[in-house]
Amino acid sequence: MLHTREMTSEGARPAERDETTTEARLDALERQFGVMFEAFRQRQREQALMIDPALQPTGLRTVAALVYGGPTGAGPLADLLGYDKSVLSRQLHQLEELGLVTREQDPSDRRAVIISATPEAVARILAIRGHDRDAFRARLSTWPRADLDDLTRLLTALYSR
């Protein structure tokens, strides 16, 4: 995009238009979100490897959803994660082989299955996420309170509309 410049009221120096500086700021912000999201994806890959070399990041998401949300049926789990049921079924098979989930018949509906994280999966997820949480808090603990408040307020405003 070409930068549009106009003369100042004194006519001495060109001044960037607000749209151009806003556009540049938005571009910079988009780049920073991209960096942040890529760092998050990389961290998920690392966490999956810490649990098991065969575990993919999507499997990590599935196990974490069960650890934090508790046992559930396949339908609600697929909906929560945005997975197709056939994809989830294959993934659950792998997670069972790795000893991270169990599938048991729902006592209230013999046709349905309840999926649960194993105690080993719970321990591993909580340990990894606890370490990451501590590292995240340590990085932010040096920030001034006003900056933390501003970041929280701005991120809340970003998606509250």
Coordinates of C-alpha atoms in Angstrom, one line a residue:
M1 CA 0.0 0.0 0.0
L2 CA 1.3 3.5 -0.8
H3 CA 1.6 5.9 2.0
T4 CA -0.4 9.0 1.5
R5 CA 1.2 12.2 2.8
E6 CA -0.3 15.6 3.1
M7 CA 1.2 18.9 4.0
T8 CA 0.9 20.2 7.5
S9 CA -0.9 23.4 8.2
E10 CA 2.4 25.2 8.2
G11 CA 3.2 23.7 4.8
A12 CA 6.7 22.8 5.9
R13 CA 6.7 19.0 6.4
P14 CA 4.6 16.2 5.1
A15 CA 2.5 14.4 7.7
E16 CA 1.3 10.8 7.5
R17 CA -2.4 10.5 7.4
D18 CA -4.1 8.8 10.3
E19 CA -5.3 5.9 8.0
T20 CA -1.7 5.1 7.1
T21 CA -0.4 5.0 10.6
T22 CA -3.4 3.0 11.7
E23 CA -2.9 0.6 8.9
A24 CA 0.7 0.2 9.8
R25 CA -0.2 -0.4 13.4
L26 CA -2.8 -3.0 12.5
D27 CA -0.3 -4.7 10.3
A28 CA 2.3 -4.8 13.2
L29 CA -0.4 -6.1 15.5
E30 CA -1.4 -8.9 13.1
R31 CA 2.2 -9.9 12.8
Q32 CA 2.6 -10.1 16.6
F33 CA -0.6 -12.2 16.9
G34 CA 0.9 -14.5 14.2
V35 CA 4.1 -14.8 16.2
M36 CA 2.2 -15.5 19.4
F37 CA 0.0 -18.2 17.7
E38 CA 3.0 -19.9 16.2
A39 CA 4.7 -20.0 19.6
F40 CA 1.6 -21.5 21.0
R41 CA 1.4 -24.2 18.3
Q42 CA 5.1 -25.0 18.8
R43 CA 4.6 -25.3 22.5
Q44 CA 1.7 -27.7 21.9
R45 CA 4.0 -29.8 19.7
E46 CA 6.6 -29.8 22.5
Q47 CA 4.0 -30.7 25.2
A48 CA 2.7 -33.6 23.0
L49 CA 6.2 -35.0 22.6
M50 CA 6.8 -34.8 26.4
I51 CA 3.8 -37.0 27.0
D52 CA 4.6 -39.5 24.2
P53 CA 6.7 -39.2 21.0
A54 CA 3.7 -40.7 19.0
L55 CA 1.2 -38.1 20.4
Q56 CA 0.1 -35.4 18.0
P57 CA -1.0 -31.9 19.1
T58 CA -4.6 -32.7 18.3
G59 CA -4.3 -35.7 20.6
L60 CA -3.0 -33.4 23.3
R61 CA -6.0 -31.1 22.9
T62 CA -8.3 -34.1 23.2
V63 CA -6.7 -35.4 26.4
A64 CA -6.5 -31.9 27.9
A65 CA -10.2 -31.4 27.2
L66 CA -11.0 -34.6 29.1
V67 CA -8.7 -33.7 31.9
Y68 CA -10.2 -30.2 32.4
G69 CA -13.8 -31.0 31.3
G70 CA -14.1 -34.5 32.8
P71 CA -15.5 -37.6 31.2
T72 CA -17.9 -37.2 28.3
G73 CA -19.5 -38.8 25.3
A74 CA -17.9 -38.9 21.9
G75 CA -20.5 -36.5 20.4
P76 CA -20.1 -33.7 22.9
L77 CA -16.3 -34.1 22.8
A78 CA -16.2 -33.9 19.0
D79 CA -18.4 -30.8 19.1
L80 CA -16.2 -29.2 21.7
L81 CA -13.0 -29.8 19.8
G82 CA -14.5 -29.1 16.3
Y83 CA -13.6 -32.6 15.1
D84 CA -15.5 -34.9 12.8
K85 CA -16.6 -38.0 14.7
S86 CA -14.7 -40.4 12.5
V87 CA -11.5 -38.4 13.1
L88 CA -12.2 -38.4 16.8
S89 CA -12.8 -42.2 16.8
R90 CA -9.4 -42.8 15.2
Q91 CA -7.7 -40.4 17.6
L92 CA -9.3 -42.1 20.6
H93 CA -8.1 -45.5 19.4
Q94 CA -4.5 -44.1 19.4
L95 CA -5.0 -42.4 22.8
E96 CA -6.2 -45.7 24.2
E97 CA -3.2 -47.5 22.8
L98 CA -1.0 -44.9 24.5
G99 CA -2.8 -45.5 27.8
L100 CA -4.1 -41.9 28.0
V101 CA -7.9 -42.5 27.7
T102 CA -10.4 -45.2 28.4
R103 CA -13.8 -45.8 26.8
E104 CA -16.5 -47.4 28.8
Q105 CA -20.2 -48.1 28.2
D106 CA -22.5 -45.4 29.5
P107 CA -24.5 -47.0 32.3
S108 CA -27.5 -44.8 31.5
D109 CA -27.5 -45.6 27.8
R110 CA -25.9 -48.9 26.7
R111 CA -25.5 -47.7 23.1
A112 CA -23.3 -44.7 24.3
V113 CA -19.7 -44.6 25.4
I114 CA -18.1 -42.4 28.1
I115 CA -14.6 -41.3 27.4
S116 CA -12.2 -40.5 30.3
A117 CA -8.6 -39.4 30.7
T118 CA -6.6 -42.0 32.6
P119 CA -4.9 -41.1 35.9
E120 CA -1.6 -41.2 34.1
A121 CA -2.9 -38.7 31.5
V122 CA -4.2 -36.4 34.2
A123 CA -0.9 -36.4 36.0
R124 CA 1.1 -35.7 32.9
I125 CA -1.2 -32.9 31.6
L126 CA -1.3 -31.2 35.0
A127 CA 2.5 -31.4 35.4
I128 CA 3.2 -30.0 31.9
R129 CA 0.5 -27.3 32.1
G130 CA 1.6 -26.3 35.6
H131 CA 5.2 -25.8 34.5
D132 CA 4.0 -23.7 31.5
R133 CA 1.7 -21.7 33.8
D134 CA 4.5 -21.0 36.2
A135 CA 6.8 -19.9 33.3
F136 CA 4.1 -17.6 31.9
R137 CA 3.4 -16.0 35.3
A138 CA 7.2 -15.5 35.9
R139 CA 7.5 -13.7 32.6
L140 CA 4.6 -11.4 33.4
S141 CA 5.4 -10.9 37.1
T142 CA 8.0 -8.2 36.2
W143 CA 5.4 -6.1 34.3
P144 CA 4.0 -3.1 35.9
R145 CA 0.4 -3.6 37.3
A146 CA -0.9 -1.0 34.9
D147 CA 0.4 -2.8 31.9
L148 CA -1.1 -6.1 33.1
D149 CA -4.4 -4.3 33.6
D150 CA -4.2 -2.7 30.2
L151 CA -3.4 -6.0 28.5
T152 CA -6.3 -7.8 30.2
R153 CA -8.7 -5.0 29.4
L154 CA -7.6 -4.8 25.7
L155 CA -7.8 -8.6 25.2
T156 CA -11.2 -8.7 26.8
A157 CA -12.4 -5.9 24.5
L158 CA -11.0 -7.6 21.4
Y159 CA -13.5 -10.5 21.6
S160 CA -16.4 -9.1 23.7
R161 CA -18.1 -7.3 20.9

